[in-house]
Coordinates of C-alpha atoms and ligand atoms in Angstrom, one line a residue:
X1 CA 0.0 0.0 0.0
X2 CA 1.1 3.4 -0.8
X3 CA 0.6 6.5 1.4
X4 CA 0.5 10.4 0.3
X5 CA 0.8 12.8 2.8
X6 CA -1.0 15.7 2.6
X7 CA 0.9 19.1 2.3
X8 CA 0.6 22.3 0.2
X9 CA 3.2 20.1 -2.3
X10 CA 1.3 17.1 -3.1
X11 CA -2.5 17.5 -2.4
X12 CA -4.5 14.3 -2.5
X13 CA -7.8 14.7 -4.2
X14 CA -11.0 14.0 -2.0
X15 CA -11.6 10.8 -4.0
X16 CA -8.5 9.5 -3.1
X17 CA -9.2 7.1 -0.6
X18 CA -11.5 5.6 -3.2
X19 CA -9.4 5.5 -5.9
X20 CA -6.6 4.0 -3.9
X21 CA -9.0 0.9 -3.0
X22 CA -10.3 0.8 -6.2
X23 CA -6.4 -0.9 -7.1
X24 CA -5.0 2.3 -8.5
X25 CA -1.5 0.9 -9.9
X26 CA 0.4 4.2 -12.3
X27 CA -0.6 8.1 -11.9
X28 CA 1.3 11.0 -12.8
X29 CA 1.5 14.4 -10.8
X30 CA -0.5 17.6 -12.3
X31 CA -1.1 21.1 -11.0
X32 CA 0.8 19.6 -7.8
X33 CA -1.6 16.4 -7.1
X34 CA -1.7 12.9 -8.4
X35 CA -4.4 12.2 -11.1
X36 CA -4.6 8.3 -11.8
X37 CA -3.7 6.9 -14.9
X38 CA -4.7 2.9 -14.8
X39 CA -5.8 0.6 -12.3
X40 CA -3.8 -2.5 -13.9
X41 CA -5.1 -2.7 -17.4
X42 CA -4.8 0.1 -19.5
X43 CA -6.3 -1.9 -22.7
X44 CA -9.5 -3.0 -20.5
X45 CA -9.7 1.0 -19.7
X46 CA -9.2 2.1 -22.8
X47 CA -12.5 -0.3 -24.5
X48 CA -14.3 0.4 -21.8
X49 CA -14.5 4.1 -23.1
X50 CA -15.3 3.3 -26.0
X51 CA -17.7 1.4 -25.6
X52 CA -19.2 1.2 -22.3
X53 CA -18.1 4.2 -19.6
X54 CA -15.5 4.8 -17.3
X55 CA -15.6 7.3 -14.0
X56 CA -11.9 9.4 -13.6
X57 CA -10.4 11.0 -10.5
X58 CA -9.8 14.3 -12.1
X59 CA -9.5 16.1 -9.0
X60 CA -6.3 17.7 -10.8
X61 CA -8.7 20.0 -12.5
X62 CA -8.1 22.8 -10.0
X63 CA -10.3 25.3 -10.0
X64 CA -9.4 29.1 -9.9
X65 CA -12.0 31.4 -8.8
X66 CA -12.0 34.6 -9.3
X67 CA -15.2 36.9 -7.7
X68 CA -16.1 40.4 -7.4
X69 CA -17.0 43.4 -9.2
X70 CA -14.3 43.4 -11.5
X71 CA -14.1 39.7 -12.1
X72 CA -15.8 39.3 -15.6
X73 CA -13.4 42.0 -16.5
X74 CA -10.0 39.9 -15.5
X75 CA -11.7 36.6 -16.8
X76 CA -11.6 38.6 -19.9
X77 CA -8.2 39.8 -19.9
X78 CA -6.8 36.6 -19.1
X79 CA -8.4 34.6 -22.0
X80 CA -7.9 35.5 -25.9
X81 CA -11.3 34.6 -26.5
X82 CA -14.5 36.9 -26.8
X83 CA -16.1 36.2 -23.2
X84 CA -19.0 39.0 -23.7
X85 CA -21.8 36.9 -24.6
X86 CA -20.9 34.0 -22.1
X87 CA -23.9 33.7 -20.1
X88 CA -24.3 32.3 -16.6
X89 CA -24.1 28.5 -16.5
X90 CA -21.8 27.8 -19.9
X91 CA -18.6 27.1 -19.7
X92 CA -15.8 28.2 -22.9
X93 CA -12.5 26.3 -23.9
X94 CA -9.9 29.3 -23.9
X95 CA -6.1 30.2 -24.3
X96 CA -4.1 32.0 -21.1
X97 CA -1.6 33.7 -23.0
X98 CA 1.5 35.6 -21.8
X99 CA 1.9 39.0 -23.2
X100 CA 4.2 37.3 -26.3
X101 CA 1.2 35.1 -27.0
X102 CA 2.7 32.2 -26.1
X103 CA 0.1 30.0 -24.3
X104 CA 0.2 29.4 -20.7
X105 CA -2.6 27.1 -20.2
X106 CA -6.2 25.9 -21.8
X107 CA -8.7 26.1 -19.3
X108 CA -12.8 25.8 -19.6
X109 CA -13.9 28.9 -18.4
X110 CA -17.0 28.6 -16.1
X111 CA -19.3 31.5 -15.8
X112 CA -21.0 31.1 -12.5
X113 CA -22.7 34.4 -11.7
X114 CA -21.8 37.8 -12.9
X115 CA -19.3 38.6 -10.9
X116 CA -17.9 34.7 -10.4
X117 CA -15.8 32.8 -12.8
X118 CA -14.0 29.4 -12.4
X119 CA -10.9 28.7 -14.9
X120 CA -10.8 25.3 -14.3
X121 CA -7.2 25.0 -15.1
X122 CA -4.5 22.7 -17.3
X123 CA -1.2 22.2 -15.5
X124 CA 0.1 25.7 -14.3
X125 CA 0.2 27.5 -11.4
X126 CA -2.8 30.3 -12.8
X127 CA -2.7 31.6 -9.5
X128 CA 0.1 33.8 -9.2
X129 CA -0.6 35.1 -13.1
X130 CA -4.0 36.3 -12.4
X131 CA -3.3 38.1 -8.9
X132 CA -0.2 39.2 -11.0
X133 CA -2.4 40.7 -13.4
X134 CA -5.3 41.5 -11.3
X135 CA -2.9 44.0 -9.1
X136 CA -1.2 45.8 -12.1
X137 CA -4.5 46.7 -13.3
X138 CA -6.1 47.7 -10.5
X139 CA -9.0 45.7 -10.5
X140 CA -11.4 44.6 -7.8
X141 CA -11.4 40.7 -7.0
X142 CA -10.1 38.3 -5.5
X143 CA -8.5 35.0 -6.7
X144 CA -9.0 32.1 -4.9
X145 CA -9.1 28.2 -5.1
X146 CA -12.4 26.9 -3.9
X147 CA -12.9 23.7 -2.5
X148 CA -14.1 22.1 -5.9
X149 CA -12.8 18.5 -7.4
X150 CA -14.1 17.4 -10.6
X151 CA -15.0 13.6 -11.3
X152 CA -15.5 12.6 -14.7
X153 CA -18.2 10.1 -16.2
X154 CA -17.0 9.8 -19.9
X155 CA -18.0 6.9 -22.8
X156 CA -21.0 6.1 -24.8
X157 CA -23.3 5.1 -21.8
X158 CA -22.0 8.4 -19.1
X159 CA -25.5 10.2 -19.9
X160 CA -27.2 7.0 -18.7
X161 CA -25.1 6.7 -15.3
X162 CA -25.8 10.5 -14.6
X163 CA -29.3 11.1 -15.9
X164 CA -29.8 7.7 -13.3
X165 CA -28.0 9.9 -10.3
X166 CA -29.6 13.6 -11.1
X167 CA -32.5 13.4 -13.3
X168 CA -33.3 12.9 -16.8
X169 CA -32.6 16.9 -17.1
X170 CA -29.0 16.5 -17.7
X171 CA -29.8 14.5 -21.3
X172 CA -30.5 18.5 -22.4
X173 CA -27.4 20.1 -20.9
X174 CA -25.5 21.4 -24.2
X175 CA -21.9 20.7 -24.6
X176 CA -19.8 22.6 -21.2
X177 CA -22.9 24.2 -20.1
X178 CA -23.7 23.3 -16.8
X179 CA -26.2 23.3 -13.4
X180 CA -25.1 24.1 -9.8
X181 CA -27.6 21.4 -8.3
X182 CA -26.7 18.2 -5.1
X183 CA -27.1 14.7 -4.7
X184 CA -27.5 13.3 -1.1
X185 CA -26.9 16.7 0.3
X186 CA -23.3 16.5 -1.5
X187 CA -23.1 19.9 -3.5
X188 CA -21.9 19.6 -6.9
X189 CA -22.1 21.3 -10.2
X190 CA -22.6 19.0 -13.5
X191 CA -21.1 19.7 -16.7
X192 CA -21.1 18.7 -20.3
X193 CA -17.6 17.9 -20.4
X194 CA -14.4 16.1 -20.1
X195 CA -11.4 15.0 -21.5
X196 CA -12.7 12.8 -23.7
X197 CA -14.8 12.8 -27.2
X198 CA -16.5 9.7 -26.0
X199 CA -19.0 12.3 -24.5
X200 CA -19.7 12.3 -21.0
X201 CA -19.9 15.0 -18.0
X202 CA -17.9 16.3 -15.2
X203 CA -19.6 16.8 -11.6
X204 CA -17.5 19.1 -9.9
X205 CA -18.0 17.9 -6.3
X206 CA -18.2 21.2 -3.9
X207 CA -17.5 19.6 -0.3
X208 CA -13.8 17.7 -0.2
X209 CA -15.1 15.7 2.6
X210 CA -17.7 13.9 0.8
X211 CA -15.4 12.4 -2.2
X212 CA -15.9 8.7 -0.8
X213 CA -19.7 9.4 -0.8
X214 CA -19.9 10.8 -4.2
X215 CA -17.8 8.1 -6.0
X216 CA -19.9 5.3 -3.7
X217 CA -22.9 6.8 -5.6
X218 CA -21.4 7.0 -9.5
X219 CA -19.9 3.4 -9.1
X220 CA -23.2 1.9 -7.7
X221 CA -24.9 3.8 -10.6
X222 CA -23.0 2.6 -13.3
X223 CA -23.0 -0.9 -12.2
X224 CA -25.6 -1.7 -15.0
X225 CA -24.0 -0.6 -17.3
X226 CA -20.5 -1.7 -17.0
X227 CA -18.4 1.4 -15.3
X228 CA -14.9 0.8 -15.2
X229 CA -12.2 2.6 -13.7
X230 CA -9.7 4.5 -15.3
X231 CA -7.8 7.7 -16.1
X232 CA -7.5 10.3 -19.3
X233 CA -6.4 7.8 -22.0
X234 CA -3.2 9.1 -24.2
X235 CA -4.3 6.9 -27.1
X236 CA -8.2 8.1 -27.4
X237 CA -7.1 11.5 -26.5
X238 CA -4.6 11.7 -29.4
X239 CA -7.1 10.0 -31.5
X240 CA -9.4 12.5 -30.5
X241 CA -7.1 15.3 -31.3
X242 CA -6.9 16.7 -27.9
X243 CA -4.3 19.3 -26.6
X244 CA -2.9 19.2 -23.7
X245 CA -0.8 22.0 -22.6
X246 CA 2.7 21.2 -21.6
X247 CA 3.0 18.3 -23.4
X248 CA 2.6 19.2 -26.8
X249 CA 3.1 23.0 -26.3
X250 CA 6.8 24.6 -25.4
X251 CA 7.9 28.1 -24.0
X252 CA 7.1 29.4 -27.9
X253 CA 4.1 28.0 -28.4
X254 CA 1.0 30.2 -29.6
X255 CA -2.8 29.3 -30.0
X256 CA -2.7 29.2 -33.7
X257 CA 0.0 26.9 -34.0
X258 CA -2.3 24.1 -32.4
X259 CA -5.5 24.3 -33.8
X260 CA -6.7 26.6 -31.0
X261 CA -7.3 29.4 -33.4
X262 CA -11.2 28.5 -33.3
X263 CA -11.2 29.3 -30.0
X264 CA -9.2 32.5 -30.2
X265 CA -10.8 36.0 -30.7
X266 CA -8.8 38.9 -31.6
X267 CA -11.6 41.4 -32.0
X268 CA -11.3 41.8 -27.6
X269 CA -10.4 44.9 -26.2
X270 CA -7.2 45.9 -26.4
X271 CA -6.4 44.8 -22.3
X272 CA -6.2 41.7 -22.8
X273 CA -3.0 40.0 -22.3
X274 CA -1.5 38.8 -25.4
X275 CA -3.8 40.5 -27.7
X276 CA -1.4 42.4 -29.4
X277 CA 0.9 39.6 -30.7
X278 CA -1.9 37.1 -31.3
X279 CA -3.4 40.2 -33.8
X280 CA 0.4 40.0 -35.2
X281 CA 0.3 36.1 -35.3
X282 CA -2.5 35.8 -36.9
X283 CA -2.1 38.3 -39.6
X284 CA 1.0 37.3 -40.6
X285 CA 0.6 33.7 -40.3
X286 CA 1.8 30.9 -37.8
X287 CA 5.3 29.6 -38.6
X288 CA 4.3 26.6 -37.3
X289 CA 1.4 24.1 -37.4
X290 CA 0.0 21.0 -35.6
X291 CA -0.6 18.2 -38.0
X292 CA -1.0 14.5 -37.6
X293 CA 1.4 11.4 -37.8
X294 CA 1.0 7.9 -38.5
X295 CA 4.1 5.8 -38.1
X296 CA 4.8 3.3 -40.5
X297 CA 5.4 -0.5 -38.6
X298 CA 3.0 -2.2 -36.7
X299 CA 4.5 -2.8 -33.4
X300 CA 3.8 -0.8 -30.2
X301 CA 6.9 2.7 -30.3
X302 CA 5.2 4.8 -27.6
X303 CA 7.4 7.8 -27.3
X304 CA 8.9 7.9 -23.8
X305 CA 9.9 11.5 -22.3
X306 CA 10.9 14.1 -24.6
X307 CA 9.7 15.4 -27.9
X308 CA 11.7 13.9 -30.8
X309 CA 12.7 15.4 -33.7
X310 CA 11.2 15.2 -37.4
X311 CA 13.1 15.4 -40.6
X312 CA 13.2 15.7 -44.0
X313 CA 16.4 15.3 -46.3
X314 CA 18.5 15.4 -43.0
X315 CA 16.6 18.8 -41.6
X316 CA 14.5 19.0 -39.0
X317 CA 11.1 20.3 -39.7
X318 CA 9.6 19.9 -36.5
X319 CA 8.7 18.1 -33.0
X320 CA 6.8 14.9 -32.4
X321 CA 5.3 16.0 -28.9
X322 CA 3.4 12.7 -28.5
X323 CA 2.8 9.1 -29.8
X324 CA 0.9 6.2 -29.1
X325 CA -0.6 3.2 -29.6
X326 CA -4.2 3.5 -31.5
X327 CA -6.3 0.4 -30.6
X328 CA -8.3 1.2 -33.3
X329 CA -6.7 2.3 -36.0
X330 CA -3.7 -0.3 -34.6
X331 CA -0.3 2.1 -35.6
X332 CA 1.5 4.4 -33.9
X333 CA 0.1 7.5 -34.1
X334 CA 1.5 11.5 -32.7
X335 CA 1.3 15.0 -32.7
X336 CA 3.4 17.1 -35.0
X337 CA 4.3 20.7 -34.5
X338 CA 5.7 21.4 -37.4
X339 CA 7.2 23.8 -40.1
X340 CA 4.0 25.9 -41.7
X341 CA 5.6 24.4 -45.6
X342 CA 5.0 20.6 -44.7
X343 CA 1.9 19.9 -45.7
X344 CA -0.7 16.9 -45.0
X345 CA 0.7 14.0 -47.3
X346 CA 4.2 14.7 -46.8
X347 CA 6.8 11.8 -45.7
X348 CA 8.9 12.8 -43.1
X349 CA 11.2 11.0 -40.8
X350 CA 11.0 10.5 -37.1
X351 CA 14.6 10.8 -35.3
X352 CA 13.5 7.8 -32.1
X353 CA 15.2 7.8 -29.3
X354 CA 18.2 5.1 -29.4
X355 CA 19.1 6.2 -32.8
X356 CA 16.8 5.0 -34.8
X357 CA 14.5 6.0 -37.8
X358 CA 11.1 5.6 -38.5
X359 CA 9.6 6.9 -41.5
X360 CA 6.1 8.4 -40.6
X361 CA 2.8 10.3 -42.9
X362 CA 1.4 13.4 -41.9
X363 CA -2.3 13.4 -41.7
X364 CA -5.2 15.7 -40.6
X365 CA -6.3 16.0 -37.0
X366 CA -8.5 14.5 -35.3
X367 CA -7.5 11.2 -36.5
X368 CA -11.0 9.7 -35.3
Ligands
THG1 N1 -12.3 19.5 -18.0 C1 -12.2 20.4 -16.9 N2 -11.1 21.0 -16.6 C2 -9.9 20.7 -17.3 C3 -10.0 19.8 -18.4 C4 -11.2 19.2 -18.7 N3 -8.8 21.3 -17.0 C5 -7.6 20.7 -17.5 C6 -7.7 20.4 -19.0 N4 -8.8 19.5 -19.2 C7 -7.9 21.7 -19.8 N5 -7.7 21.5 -21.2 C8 -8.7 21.1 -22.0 C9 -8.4 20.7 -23.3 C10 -9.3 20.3 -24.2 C11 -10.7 20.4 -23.8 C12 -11.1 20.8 -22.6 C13 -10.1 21.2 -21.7 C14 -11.7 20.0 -24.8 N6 -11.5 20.3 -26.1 C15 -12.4 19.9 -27.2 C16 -11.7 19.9 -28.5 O1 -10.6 20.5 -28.6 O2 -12.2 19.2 -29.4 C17 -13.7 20.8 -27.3 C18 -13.4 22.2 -27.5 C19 -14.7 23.0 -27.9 O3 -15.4 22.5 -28.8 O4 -15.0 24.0 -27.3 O5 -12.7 19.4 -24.4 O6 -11.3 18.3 -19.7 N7 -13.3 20.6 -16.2

């Protein structure tokens, strides 16, 4: 058995306890806490998204709140996307960017009230950067981390399992809208969401001490229908095309270079942070872009630790920031950010760790 002690360092999420009984056997550390990757079979796991559902300890999904009269303004200045007509109860996917336009992290944006905002955040300490900001402009509010810890229901039958808990009012909740409601006198909030494109939601539980209580009542309602445990998936999330910040994104790395320019407005006011250089970016055109690749060979080549390099004719052209295993499409599949000129179609050549090279396609993403 395993122990975490609880300090300002390494924060155990309220579900915890649960997860750690539930045979939790690899994790990985994020935003300072441990979010569970597999409970033994990562294959199992993985199908069980797919085709059934799956509930995750995402309790790594920290929250930061900001409230008071001035904090639809600083949720504004913060993200490069057009906040004005975000109404109370939806929630946004949007780009922190430094002043550079070099992206910080990709939180959802949760409208609450008027004057209270959650960016429930990626893995960066959004903390410091928004009382940063917040002080240098003066504004009123304060920034805070509430006691929130997401747990997410994802796969084809997650609407079943939470319509079974809350009501058959959450079938019409649209895609990272959500409701503040409770269960059992456990206060939550329910979303449309999750790192997934299996569908599913997220209920944010509101009360740290009732984590046990909560995942007692999504396990024994997903019973009949198969629930497994698990953590985000690498391979459906790079099926899916998902970002995640940090991993595929460096200290130079802007919203347009990975496919984030949908979600990035430049027609803001001119206070918010980046605006300036996205405008710049934009107009003149990323130097890089975030394509697909599909390794040639048909034996498991995970990439291990660091990005590797792609070439063409000897030169690199760009990073591999990720690759994995597809159970469904069965290769090896990754993200590349990559020179603007190479072009979906192209061959290029993957520089693997231990010397060797593997001759790769680049292909449009998502690749499911
Ligand atoms: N849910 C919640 N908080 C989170 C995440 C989450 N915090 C950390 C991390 N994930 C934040 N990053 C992302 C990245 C991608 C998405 C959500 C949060 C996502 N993207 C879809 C896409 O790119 O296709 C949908 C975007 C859209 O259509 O608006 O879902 O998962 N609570």
């Amino acid at each position: 058995m395993f122990n975490v002690f609880p300090t300002a360092r390494l924060r155990p999420s309220p579900f915890f306890h649960s997860v750690m009984a539930e045979g939790c056997t690899s994790a990985s550390i994020y935003n300072r806490m441990i979010l569970p990757a597999s409970f033994g079979d990562p294959e199992k796991e993985y199908w069980d998204l797919i085709e059934r559902c799956v509930m995750w300890d995402v309790g790594v999904e920290r929250q930061v709140q900001l409230e008071g009269p001035d904090a639809a303004n600083l949720a504004q200045i913060l993200c490069a996307r057009d906040l004005s007509k975000q109404k109370v109860g939806q929630g946004k996917y949007v780009a922190v960017c430094n002043h550079a336009g070099t992206i910080l992290n990709d939180p959802i944006c949760l409208k609450l009230r008027d004057d209270l905002f959650w960016l429930s955040i990626a893995d960066s300490d959004i903390w410091y950067w928004a009382r940063a900001i917040s002080a240098e402009r003066g504004l009123k509010v304060e920034v805070s981390e509430p006691d929130v810890s997401p747990l997410a229901v994802q796969g084809p039958k997650a609407e079943d399992v939470v319509a079974d808990i809350f009501g058959d009012w959450v079938r019409d909740v649209k895609y990272f809208w959500f409701n503040e409601t409770e269960i059992d006198g456990i206060p939550v909030a329910v979303q449309r969401s999750g790192w997934s494109k299996q569908g599913g939601f997220e209920i944010y539980l509101r009360d740290g001490s009732r984590g046990d209580d909560l995942w007692k009542i999504v396990k024994e309602a997903g019973q009949p229908y198969g629930i497994g445990n698990g953590g985000p998936t690498s391979p459906e999330r790079t099926e899916s095309g998902l970002i995640s910040v940090g991993s595929d994104t460096d200290e130079h790395t802007n919203p347009f270079e990975i496919r984030m320019g949908r979600f990035t407005d430049t027609d803001v006011p001119d206070d918010v942070v980046g605006i300036n250089a996205l405008r710049r970016i934009k107009q003149e055109g990323p130097t890089r872009h975030h394509l697909g690749l599909v390794l040639d060979g048909d034996f498991k080549d995970p990439l291990q630790f660091h990005w590797e390099d792609i070439t063409v004719d000897g030169q690199k052209v760009g990073d591999m920031t990720n690759c994995v295993w597809s159970p469904r499409m069965e290769k090896n599949i990754g993200y590349a950010l990559i020179s603007a000129q190479c072009k979906v179609g192209d061959r290029v050549v993957l520089q693997r760790s231990g010397g060797r090279e593997v001759d790769a396609t680049l292909v449009e993403m998502p690749f499911l």
